Coordinates of C-alpha atoms and ligand atoms in Angstrom, one line a residue:
M30 CA 7.6 99.8 23.1
K31 CA 8.5 100.3 26.7
M32 CA 11.2 98.1 27.9
S33 CA 9.3 97.6 31.1
N34 CA 6.5 96.0 29.1
L35 CA 8.5 94.2 26.5
F36 CA 8.2 90.4 26.9
V37 CA 11.9 89.6 27.1
Q38 CA 14.1 87.9 29.7
T39 CA 17.8 88.3 29.1
L40 CA 20.0 85.8 30.9
R41 CA 23.3 86.3 32.6
D42 CA 24.9 83.3 31.1
F43 CA 24.9 81.4 27.9
P44 CA 22.8 78.2 27.9
S45 CA 24.9 75.2 28.6
D46 CA 23.7 73.2 25.6
A47 CA 24.6 75.8 23.0
E48 CA 27.7 75.3 20.9
V49 CA 27.5 78.1 18.4
M50 CA 27.2 81.9 18.8
S51 CA 23.8 82.3 17.2
H52 CA 22.3 79.7 19.5
K53 CA 24.0 81.1 22.6
L54 CA 23.1 84.7 21.9
L55 CA 19.5 84.1 20.7
V56 CA 18.8 82.3 24.0
R57 CA 20.7 84.6 26.2
A58 CA 19.2 87.8 24.7
G59 CA 15.7 86.4 25.1
Y60 CA 14.8 85.7 21.4
I61 CA 14.1 82.0 21.6
R62 CA 13.4 79.3 24.2
K63 CA 13.7 75.6 23.6
L64 CA 10.4 73.6 24.0
T65 CA 12.0 70.3 23.3
N66 CA 14.9 69.0 21.3
G67 CA 15.2 70.9 18.0
I68 CA 11.9 72.8 18.7
Y69 CA 11.8 76.4 19.8
N70 CA 9.5 79.1 20.8
Y71 CA 10.1 82.2 18.8
L72 CA 9.5 84.9 21.5
P73 CA 8.3 88.4 20.5
L74 CA 11.8 89.8 19.6
M75 CA 12.5 86.8 17.4
Q76 CA 9.1 87.0 15.8
R77 CA 9.8 90.6 14.8
V78 CA 13.1 89.5 13.2
L79 CA 11.4 86.6 11.4
T80 CA 8.6 88.8 10.2
K81 CA 11.2 91.1 8.6
V82 CA 13.1 88.3 6.9
E83 CA 9.7 87.0 5.6
K84 CA 8.7 90.5 4.4
I85 CA 11.9 90.9 2.5
T86 CA 11.5 87.4 1.0
R87 CA 7.9 88.1 0.0
E88 CA 8.8 91.4 -1.6
E89 CA 11.6 89.9 -3.7
M90 CA 9.6 86.8 -4.6
D91 CA 6.6 88.9 -5.7
K92 CA 8.9 91.2 -7.7
A93 CA 10.3 88.1 -9.5
G94 CA 6.7 87.2 -10.5
A95 CA 6.0 84.4 -8.0
Q96 CA 2.6 84.1 -6.2
E97 CA 2.1 83.2 -2.6
L98 CA -0.1 80.4 -1.5
L99 CA -0.3 78.3 1.6
M100 CA -0.4 74.5 1.5
P101 CA -1.3 72.1 4.3
F102 CA 1.3 71.1 6.8
V103 CA 0.0 67.6 7.2
Q104 CA 0.1 65.5 4.1
P105 CA -1.4 62.1 3.2
E106 CA 0.9 59.1 2.5
E107 CA -0.9 58.5 -0.7
L108 CA 0.7 61.5 -2.4
W109 CA 4.1 60.5 -1.2
R110 CA 3.5 57.0 -2.7
Q111 CA 2.7 58.6 -6.0
S112 CA 6.1 60.3 -6.1
G113 CA 7.9 57.2 -4.8
R114 CA 9.3 59.1 -1.9
W115 CA 7.3 57.4 0.9
E116 CA 9.8 54.5 0.8
V117 CA 13.0 56.4 0.1
Y118 CA 12.6 59.4 2.4
G119 CA 14.3 58.2 5.6
K120 CA 13.5 58.8 9.2
E121 CA 13.5 62.6 8.8
L122 CA 9.9 62.2 7.5
M123 CA 7.7 62.2 10.6
R124 CA 4.9 59.7 9.9
L125 CA 1.7 59.5 11.9
K126 CA -1.8 58.0 11.8
D127 CA -5.1 59.8 12.1
R128 CA -8.1 58.5 14.0
H129 CA -9.2 56.5 11.0
D130 CA -5.8 54.8 10.8
R131 CA -5.0 56.7 7.7
S132 CA -1.3 57.3 7.3
M133 CA 0.0 60.9 7.1
C134 CA 3.2 62.8 7.5
L135 CA 4.3 66.2 8.6
G136 CA 5.5 68.3 5.7
P137 CA 9.3 68.3 5.4
T138 CA 9.0 69.9 2.0
H139 CA 6.1 70.3 -0.5
E140 CA 7.0 68.9 -3.9
E141 CA 4.2 66.3 -3.8
V142 CA 1.5 68.7 -2.7
I143 CA 2.5 71.5 -5.1
T144 CA 2.6 68.9 -8.0
S145 CA -0.9 67.9 -7.1
V146 CA -2.0 71.5 -7.0
A147 CA -0.5 72.1 -10.5
R148 CA -2.0 68.8 -11.8
E149 CA -5.4 70.0 -11.0
G150 CA -5.0 73.7 -11.8
I151 CA -2.9 73.9 -14.9
K152 CA -4.2 72.3 -18.1
S153 CA -2.7 74.3 -20.9
Y154 CA 0.7 75.7 -21.9
K155 CA -1.1 79.1 -22.0
Q156 CA -1.1 79.0 -18.2
L157 CA 2.7 78.6 -18.0
P158 CA 5.1 79.6 -16.6
V159 CA 3.9 79.7 -13.0
N160 CA 5.9 80.1 -9.8
L161 CA 4.1 79.4 -6.5
Y162 CA 5.6 79.9 -3.1
Q163 CA 4.7 79.7 0.6
I164 CA 6.2 80.6 3.9
Q165 CA 5.5 77.9 6.5
S166 CA 6.8 75.7 9.3
K167 CA 8.4 72.5 8.1
F168 CA 9.1 69.4 10.2
R169 CA 12.1 67.1 9.7
D170 CA 13.0 64.7 12.3
E171 CA 16.7 65.6 11.9
I172 CA 19.1 62.9 13.3
R173 CA 21.2 65.6 14.9
P174 CA 19.2 68.8 15.6
R175 CA 21.7 71.3 16.8
F176 CA 23.0 74.8 16.7
G177 CA 19.6 76.2 17.8
L178 CA 17.8 77.7 14.8
L179 CA 20.5 76.6 12.4
R180 CA 19.3 73.0 12.4
G181 CA 16.0 72.6 14.1
R182 CA 13.4 69.9 13.7
E183 CA 10.6 72.4 13.3
F184 CA 11.7 75.4 11.3
I185 CA 10.3 78.0 9.0
M186 CA 11.0 77.8 5.3
K187 CA 10.1 79.7 2.2
D188 CA 9.6 77.2 -0.6
A189 CA 8.8 78.0 -4.2
Y190 CA 8.1 75.8 -7.1
S191 CA 8.2 76.8 -10.8
F192 CA 6.3 75.2 -13.7
D193 CA 7.4 75.6 -17.2
A194 CA 6.6 74.1 -20.6
D195 CA 10.2 73.4 -21.6
E196 CA 13.8 73.4 -20.4
K197 CA 14.4 76.8 -21.7
G198 CA 11.6 78.2 -19.6
L199 CA 13.0 76.4 -16.6
E200 CA 16.3 78.0 -17.1
I201 CA 14.7 81.4 -17.1
S202 CA 12.6 80.7 -14.0
Y203 CA 15.8 79.4 -12.3
Q204 CA 17.8 82.5 -13.1
K205 CA 15.0 84.7 -11.8
M206 CA 15.1 82.9 -8.5
A207 CA 18.9 83.0 -8.4
D208 CA 18.7 86.8 -8.8
A209 CA 15.9 87.2 -6.3
Y210 CA 17.8 85.1 -3.7
K211 CA 20.9 87.2 -4.1
K212 CA 18.8 90.3 -3.3
I213 CA 16.9 88.7 -0.4
F214 CA 20.1 87.8 1.4
E215 CA 21.8 91.1 0.6
R216 CA 18.8 92.9 2.0
C217 CA 19.0 90.7 5.2
G218 CA 22.6 92.0 5.6
L219 CA 24.1 88.7 4.4
E220 CA 26.8 88.3 1.8
T221 CA 26.3 84.9 0.1
K222 CA 28.2 82.7 -2.3
M223 CA 26.2 80.9 -4.8
V224 CA 27.8 77.5 -5.1
Q225 CA 27.2 74.4 -7.2
S226 CA 25.8 71.6 -5.2
D227 CA 24.6 68.0 -5.2
S228 CA 20.9 67.6 -5.8
G229 CA 20.6 64.8 -3.3
A230 CA 17.3 63.1 -2.4
I231 CA 15.2 65.8 -3.9
G232 CA 16.4 64.8 -7.4
G233 CA 17.1 66.7 -10.6
N234 CA 20.1 67.9 -12.3
V235 CA 21.4 71.4 -11.8
S236 CA 21.3 72.9 -8.3
H237 CA 23.0 75.7 -6.4
E238 CA 23.2 76.6 -2.7
F239 CA 23.5 80.0 -1.2
M240 CA 26.2 80.0 1.5
V241 CA 26.9 82.4 4.2
I242 CA 30.6 82.0 4.7
C243 CA 31.6 81.7 8.4
D244 CA 34.9 82.0 10.1
N245 CA 36.2 78.6 11.2
E246 CA 36.5 79.6 14.8
N247 CA 32.9 79.0 15.6
N248 CA 32.2 76.0 13.4
A249 CA 28.6 76.9 12.7
G250 CA 29.0 76.3 9.0
E251 CA 28.2 72.7 8.3
N252 CA 29.4 72.8 4.7
D253 CA 32.8 73.0 3.1
V254 CA 32.8 75.5 0.2
F255 CA 35.6 75.3 -2.4
Y256 CA 36.0 78.4 -4.4
C257 CA 38.5 80.1 -6.7
E258 CA 39.6 83.7 -6.1
H259 CA 40.6 84.1 -9.8
C260 CA 37.3 83.0 -11.4
D261 CA 33.7 82.4 -10.3
Y262 CA 34.1 78.7 -9.6
A263 CA 32.5 77.8 -6.2
A264 CA 31.0 74.5 -5.1
N265 CA 29.9 72.5 -2.1
S266 CA 32.4 69.8 -1.2
N267 CA 29.7 67.2 -2.2
H268 CA 29.9 68.5 -5.7
A269 CA 33.4 70.2 -6.1
I270 CA 35.9 68.9 -8.6
S271 CA 39.5 69.8 -9.0
N272 CA 42.7 69.2 -11.0
L273 CA 45.5 67.5 -9.1
P274 CA 49.1 68.4 -9.0
E275 CA 51.6 66.0 -10.5
A276 CA 52.4 63.0 -8.4
K277 CA 54.4 59.9 -8.5
T278 CA 51.8 57.2 -9.6
D279 CA 54.1 54.5 -10.9
G280 CA 55.4 52.3 -8.1
G281 CA 58.4 51.3 -10.2
Y282 CA 58.2 47.6 -9.1
D283 CA 59.4 45.3 -11.9
K284 CA 57.0 42.5 -11.1
A285 CA 53.8 41.8 -9.2
E286 CA 54.3 39.9 -6.0
I287 CA 52.6 39.3 -2.7
I288 CA 54.6 40.4 0.2
D289 CA 54.3 40.4 4.0
T290 CA 53.3 43.7 5.4
P291 CA 52.7 43.1 9.1
D292 CA 50.8 45.7 11.2
T293 CA 50.0 47.9 8.2
A294 CA 46.3 48.4 8.6
T295 CA 46.5 52.1 7.9
I296 CA 47.8 53.8 4.8
E297 CA 50.3 55.7 7.0
D298 CA 51.7 52.5 8.5
L299 CA 51.9 50.9 5.0
C300 CA 53.8 53.9 3.6
K301 CA 56.2 53.8 6.5
F302 CA 56.7 50.0 6.2
L303 CA 57.4 50.0 2.5
N304 CA 59.0 53.5 2.4
I305 CA 56.7 54.6 -0.4
P306 CA 54.3 57.6 -0.9
P307 CA 50.6 57.0 -0.7
T308 CA 50.2 58.0 -4.4
I309 CA 51.2 54.6 -5.5
I310 CA 48.7 52.7 -3.3
L311 CA 45.2 51.7 -4.3
K312 CA 43.0 52.2 -1.3
S313 CA 39.9 50.0 -0.9
L314 CA 37.1 51.1 1.4
L315 CA 34.0 49.2 2.2
Y316 CA 30.7 51.2 2.5
I317 CA 27.2 50.2 3.2
A318 CA 24.8 51.9 0.7
D319 CA 21.1 51.2 1.3
K320 CA 22.1 48.2 3.4
K321 CA 24.2 46.7 0.6
P322 CA 28.1 46.6 0.6
V323 CA 29.9 48.7 -1.9
L324 CA 33.7 48.7 -2.4
A325 CA 35.2 52.1 -3.2
L326 CA 38.7 52.3 -4.8
I327 CA 40.7 55.5 -4.7
R328 CA 44.4 56.6 -4.8
A329 CA 45.5 56.4 -1.2
D330 CA 46.5 60.0 -0.7
K331 CA 42.9 61.0 -1.4
E332 CA 39.6 60.6 0.4
V333 CA 36.2 59.5 -0.8
E334 CA 33.4 62.0 -0.9
E335 CA 30.4 60.0 0.4
T336 CA 27.7 61.9 -1.4
K337 CA 29.4 61.4 -4.7
L338 CA 29.8 57.7 -4.0
M339 CA 26.2 57.5 -2.9
N340 CA 25.1 59.1 -6.2
A341 CA 27.4 56.8 -8.2
V342 CA 25.5 53.8 -6.9
G343 CA 22.1 55.5 -6.9
A344 CA 21.6 55.0 -3.1
N345 CA 19.7 57.1 -0.6
E346 CA 21.9 56.4 2.4
I347 CA 25.5 55.6 2.8
R348 CA 28.0 55.0 5.5
I349 CA 31.4 53.4 6.0
A350 CA 31.3 49.8 7.1
T351 CA 32.3 48.8 10.6
S352 CA 35.1 46.4 11.3
P353 CA 32.7 43.6 12.2
E354 CA 30.9 44.2 9.0
I355 CA 34.1 44.0 7.0
E356 CA 35.1 40.8 8.8
E357 CA 31.7 39.3 8.2
L358 CA 32.0 40.0 4.5
M359 CA 35.6 38.6 4.4
T360 CA 34.4 35.4 6.0
E361 CA 31.5 35.2 3.6
K362 CA 33.9 35.5 0.6
G363 CA 36.2 32.9 2.1
F364 CA 39.0 35.3 3.1
D365 CA 40.9 35.5 6.4
S366 CA 41.3 39.2 6.5
V367 CA 40.4 42.3 8.4
K368 CA 40.1 46.1 8.0
G369 CA 43.2 47.6 6.4
F370 CA 43.9 44.7 4.1
I371 CA 40.9 44.4 1.8
G372 CA 41.1 44.8 -1.9
P373 CA 39.0 44.4 -5.1
N374 CA 40.2 40.9 -6.1
G375 CA 37.7 38.2 -5.3
M376 CA 34.9 40.6 -4.6
E377 CA 32.6 39.3 -7.3
G378 CA 29.0 40.1 -6.7
I379 CA 29.8 43.3 -4.8
K380 CA 29.4 46.7 -6.5
I381 CA 32.9 48.2 -7.0
V382 CA 33.2 51.9 -7.7
A383 CA 36.6 53.4 -8.5
D384 CA 37.6 57.0 -8.5
K385 CA 39.2 58.4 -11.6
T386 CA 42.5 58.8 -9.7
I387 CA 43.1 55.0 -10.0
L388 CA 43.5 55.3 -13.8
D389 CA 47.0 56.8 -13.4
L390 CA 48.3 54.0 -11.2
K391 CA 50.9 51.6 -12.5
N392 CA 52.9 49.0 -10.6
F393 CA 50.9 49.9 -7.6
V394 CA 50.3 48.5 -4.1
V395 CA 47.0 47.0 -3.2
G396 CA 45.3 45.0 -0.5
I397 CA 44.5 41.4 -1.5
N398 CA 42.1 40.3 1.3
Q399 CA 44.8 38.6 3.3
K400 CA 45.7 39.9 6.8
D401 CA 49.2 41.4 7.0
K402 CA 49.8 41.0 3.3
H403 CA 49.7 43.3 0.2
M404 CA 50.5 42.9 -3.4
V405 CA 53.1 45.3 -4.8
G406 CA 53.8 46.0 -8.5
A407 CA 50.1 45.4 -9.5
N408 CA 48.6 46.6 -12.7
F409 CA 45.1 46.8 -14.0
G410 CA 44.2 44.1 -16.5
T411 CA 46.9 41.6 -15.4
D412 CA 46.6 41.6 -11.6
V413 CA 43.5 43.6 -10.8
K414 CA 40.3 43.8 -12.9
L415 CA 39.6 47.4 -13.9
P416 CA 36.2 48.2 -12.2
E417 CA 33.2 48.9 -14.4
I418 CA 32.2 52.0 -12.6
I419 CA 34.9 54.7 -12.7
E420 CA 33.7 58.1 -11.6
D421 CA 34.8 61.1 -9.7
I422 CA 34.1 60.2 -6.1
R423 CA 37.0 62.1 -4.6
L424 CA 36.9 64.7 -1.9
V425 CA 38.5 67.9 -3.1
E426 CA 41.2 69.5 -0.9
A427 CA 42.3 73.1 -0.6
G428 CA 45.3 73.8 -2.8
E429 CA 44.2 71.5 -5.6
F430 CA 43.5 73.4 -8.8
C431 CA 40.4 75.1 -10.0
P432 CA 38.7 73.0 -12.8
Q433 CA 37.8 76.3 -14.6
C434 CA 41.0 78.3 -14.5
G435 CA 43.7 76.2 -13.0
M436 CA 44.5 78.4 -10.0
P437 CA 44.6 76.9 -6.5
L438 CA 41.3 76.4 -4.8
K439 CA 40.4 77.7 -1.3
V440 CA 38.1 76.3 1.2
Q441 CA 35.8 77.9 3.8
R442 CA 33.0 76.7 6.0
G443 CA 29.5 77.9 5.0
I444 CA 25.9 77.9 6.3
E445 CA 23.5 77.0 3.6
V446 CA 20.7 79.5 3.8
G447 CA 19.0 78.7 0.6
N448 CA 19.1 76.5 -2.4
I449 CA 17.6 76.2 -5.9
F450 CA 17.1 73.1 -7.9
Q451 CA 16.2 72.3 -11.5
L452 CA 14.0 69.3 -10.9
G453 CA 12.9 68.7 -14.5
T454 CA 10.1 66.1 -14.7
K455 CA 11.1 64.1 -11.6
Y456 CA 7.8 64.7 -9.8
S457 CA 5.5 65.6 -12.7
S458 CA 6.1 62.4 -14.7
K459 CA 5.7 60.1 -11.6
M460 CA 2.6 61.9 -10.5
N461 CA 1.2 62.3 -13.9
A462 CA 1.1 66.1 -13.7
V463 CA 0.7 67.1 -17.4
F464 CA -0.5 70.0 -19.5
T465 CA -1.4 70.2 -23.2
D466 CA 1.4 71.9 -25.1
A467 CA 1.0 74.2 -28.2
D468 CA 1.4 71.2 -30.4
G469 CA -1.6 69.5 -28.7
V470 CA 0.6 66.9 -27.0
E471 CA 0.3 66.2 -23.3
K472 CA 3.6 66.7 -21.5
P473 CA 4.8 66.7 -17.9
F474 CA 5.6 70.0 -16.3
I475 CA 9.2 71.0 -16.2
M476 CA 9.7 72.0 -12.6
G477 CA 12.1 73.8 -10.4
C478 CA 12.1 74.2 -6.6
Y479 CA 13.6 76.9 -4.4
G480 CA 14.0 77.0 -0.7
I481 CA 15.1 79.5 1.9
G482 CA 15.5 78.8 5.6
I483 CA 13.8 81.8 7.2
T484 CA 14.8 80.8 10.7
R485 CA 18.2 79.7 9.6
T486 CA 18.8 83.0 7.7
A487 CA 18.0 84.9 10.9
A488 CA 20.4 82.8 12.9
A489 CA 23.1 83.1 10.1
A490 CA 22.8 86.9 10.5
V491 CA 23.7 86.5 14.1
E492 CA 26.6 84.3 13.3
R493 CA 27.9 87.0 10.9
H494 CA 27.0 90.0 13.0
H495 CA 27.9 89.8 16.7
D496 CA 30.7 90.6 19.1
E497 CA 31.5 89.5 22.7
Y498 CA 28.7 91.8 24.0
G499 CA 25.9 90.5 21.9
I500 CA 24.1 90.7 18.6
K501 CA 24.7 93.4 16.0
W502 CA 21.6 93.1 13.9
P503 CA 21.7 94.4 10.4
K504 CA 19.2 97.4 10.4
S505 CA 16.9 95.7 7.9
I506 CA 16.0 92.8 10.2
A507 CA 16.6 94.2 13.7
P508 CA 13.6 93.7 16.0
Y509 CA 13.7 97.5 16.8
L510 CA 15.9 100.1 15.1
V511 CA 16.7 102.0 18.2
T512 CA 16.6 102.1 22.0
V513 CA 16.3 105.3 24.0
V514 CA 18.0 104.9 27.4
P515 CA 17.5 107.5 30.1
V516 CA 20.5 106.9 32.4
N517 CA 18.6 107.8 35.6
T518 CA 14.9 107.3 35.6
L519 CA 14.5 109.4 38.7
D520 CA 16.0 112.4 37.0
E521 CA 13.1 114.4 35.7
T522 CA 14.9 116.2 32.9
Q523 CA 16.4 113.0 31.6
M524 CA 13.1 111.3 31.6
K525 CA 11.3 114.2 30.0
I526 CA 13.8 114.4 27.1
A527 CA 14.0 110.7 26.7
N528 CA 10.2 110.5 26.5
E529 CA 10.1 113.3 24.0
I530 CA 12.6 111.6 21.7
Y531 CA 10.6 108.3 22.1
E532 CA 7.3 110.0 21.2
K533 CA 8.8 111.8 18.2
L534 CA 10.3 108.6 16.8
L535 CA 7.1 106.7 17.5
S536 CA 5.0 109.2 15.6
A537 CA 7.5 109.1 12.7
G538 CA 6.8 105.4 12.5
V539 CA 10.2 104.3 13.8
E540 CA 10.5 101.0 15.6
V541 CA 11.7 102.2 19.0
V542 CA 12.1 101.0 22.5
I543 CA 12.5 103.2 25.6
D544 CA 14.3 101.6 28.5
D545 CA 12.2 103.0 31.2
R546 CA 13.2 100.4 33.7
D547 CA 14.5 101.5 37.1
E548 CA 17.8 99.7 36.6
R549 CA 21.4 100.8 36.8
A550 CA 22.7 102.3 33.5
G551 CA 25.2 99.5 33.2
V552 CA 22.5 96.9 33.2
K553 CA 20.5 98.8 30.5
F554 CA 23.6 99.3 28.3
K555 CA 24.5 95.6 28.6
D556 CA 21.0 94.5 27.6
A557 CA 21.0 97.0 24.7
D558 CA 24.2 95.5 23.4
L559 CA 23.1 92.0 24.0
I560 CA 19.7 92.4 22.3
G561 CA 21.5 94.2 19.5
F562 CA 19.5 97.4 18.7
P563 CA 21.4 99.0 15.8
F564 CA 21.3 102.4 17.5
R565 CA 21.2 103.6 21.1
I566 CA 20.3 107.1 22.2
T567 CA 21.4 107.7 25.8
V568 CA 20.0 110.6 27.7
G569 CA 22.4 111.2 30.7
K570 CA 24.1 114.1 32.5
T571 CA 25.2 115.8 29.3
I572 CA 21.6 116.7 28.7
T573 CA 22.1 119.7 31.0
E574 CA 24.5 120.9 28.2
G575 CA 21.9 120.0 25.6
F576 CA 23.4 116.8 24.3
V577 CA 22.5 113.1 24.1
E578 CA 24.9 110.3 23.2
F579 CA 24.3 108.6 19.9
K580 CA 25.8 105.1 19.5
E581 CA 25.9 102.9 16.5
R582 CA 26.0 99.2 17.5
S583 CA 27.8 97.9 14.4
T584 CA 30.8 100.2 14.6
G585 CA 30.7 101.1 18.3
E586 CA 31.0 104.8 17.3
M587 CA 29.6 107.3 19.8
I588 CA 28.8 110.9 19.0
K589 CA 27.2 113.8 20.9
L590 CA 24.1 115.2 19.3
T591 CA 21.2 117.4 20.3
P592 CA 18.0 115.5 20.9
D593 CA 16.5 116.9 17.7
E594 CA 19.6 115.9 15.7
A595 CA 19.4 112.4 17.1
V596 CA 15.8 112.1 16.2
A597 CA 16.5 113.4 12.6
K598 CA 19.4 111.0 12.2
I599 CA 17.3 108.0 13.2
I600 CA 14.4 109.0 10.9
D601 CA 16.9 109.3 8.1
E602 CA 18.3 105.8 8.9
A603 CA 14.8 104.3 9.0
K604 CA 14.1 105.8 5.6
N605 CA 17.3 104.1 4.1
I606 CA 16.6 100.6 5.2
Ligands
ATP729 P1 20.7 70.8 4.9 O1 21.7 70.2 3.9 O2 21.3 71.9 5.6 O3 20.0 69.7 5.7 P2 18.7 70.7 2.9 O4 19.4 70.4 1.7 O5 18.0 69.5 3.6 O6 19.6 71.5 4.0 P3 16.4 71.9 1.7 O7 15.6 70.7 1.8 O8 16.8 72.3 0.3 O9 17.7 71.8 2.6 O10 15.7 73.1 2.4 C1 15.7 74.5 2.0 C2 16.3 75.3 3.0 O11 15.7 75.1 4.3 C3 17.8 75.1 3.3 O12 18.6 75.8 2.4 C4 17.9 75.7 4.7 O13 18.1 77.1 4.7 C5 16.6 75.3 5.4 N1 16.7 74.2 6.2 C6 16.8 72.9 5.9 N2 16.8 72.1 6.9 C7 16.7 72.9 8.0 C8 16.7 72.6 9.4 N3 16.8 71.4 9.9 N4 16.7 73.7 10.3 C9 16.6 75.0 9.8 N5 16.6 75.2 8.4 C10 16.7 74.2 7.6
MG730 MG1 18.5 68.4 5.3

């Protein structure tokens, strides 16, 4: 490809709306252009990268025994009613009507469609196991599309679905996908951590995410990953558990009494006022889960993990209540209280979920729904009713101890590039997708589903591989492997040698660009670094001595080679991708 023909416009500056490096660089280097919020054009350079990520994905999926198909992007409401998700899938599901007033949606994922495909196509256990996958655009009306391709509204996903006759089969299918995913990301130049995760709205039991760990400086990672350096424990914060260090949990008060605690609406103020540690306080937090109030109780030095709480009450949406909502509830219950002073007593009719940390509390301090007052020396049973639901709803913190081996946990931010779920019969039972088993009995398929964000993976590669000058693509997914740069296009020898190198590489099947533009060398070098070609062969003045300059983008290393050596080296590199 001649640079003069390549459809690419690099920009001098980063786009003003971009927060993270992959977004900034992909726009500035001419890979993507925003069409509208969360929706991007993938320009020719980007399309080449995406095609490579897809090719790697296809190869590994096929090797793992999966078969590619392509399902419709537009789906009828009726199917989503069968699975029960039409009501529960929130606003991310883009719903629309066709000309006959029939209700449809844009596919955010394809469990419903694939289950209907299996329902029609698979009748007997003899046809199992099957794993079907597609690579396709998805649409999710994300509440906060951001970070360019990392969280778009329209994005490309590889989604696969496995069908097995029993749980054991599912475990095998699942493991195959876990292995394939590891290889896919490795081949894309990405080291990933496989972490335990919450199965969320998609349902099911066991699930893992593949995380690209990011340095915190850039904040592109939207997930906190807790992991142990001494064993293989790793989990998303929405699923992580830990052992806590010893703490004082007995308040030591000799009797329960209500005392004045003016201006102590925060735990910090209360601790200061009473001169106590937060570990002897029972914290009460009001949440709104699927529009209903839920009171969460936890030891006050710890935070609630909202996904865990949401799962504990079986809700689809959760958020902390606002001050007016708290006051409204207080009034409804006949209390004169505000945020900071609420507590579990007198909250009959409201779902109360307590974290396990409350079980250690003795003679503790608790809000009693009276402004500027608390009870001290409270105990469960006598002063406060022990809640019926006691589960782990606690957010893990770094330094707490690994649940597997007891060593301190670490935390890092991660970008989720893929995830795998053991769905079980969640969709097949609801949608009556059954097969006849060896014993002649009709059973629902045991399913798994497996996603990879193709566009997100490409963006994650930029997050991991860049410097202040631009992108440093891993060779396997670079749009072109090498650029040949004649320093002075008016110099006949330079142009001749550059063209010869270019032609030789082309005929060897190497993906190569020649920067034939009549531009200053500095401009060409800047563009080469920005676009991120893994190699640059510069033909300049030293050609009179028989040498070109060979530069590797990832290391910055520059060496002198003869033109033939440079060609041979690139052909060698191309072979080893
Ligand atoms: P997230 O928690 O990041 O929203 P998810 O749990 O909704 O992800 P899945 O529904 O399992 O993700 O989708 C499978 C994969 O698709 C994800 O692992 C991710 O790589 C990708 N993906 C999901 N949402 C987006 C998005 N808005 N933009 C780009 N890629 C996405
Ligand atoms: Mg999502």
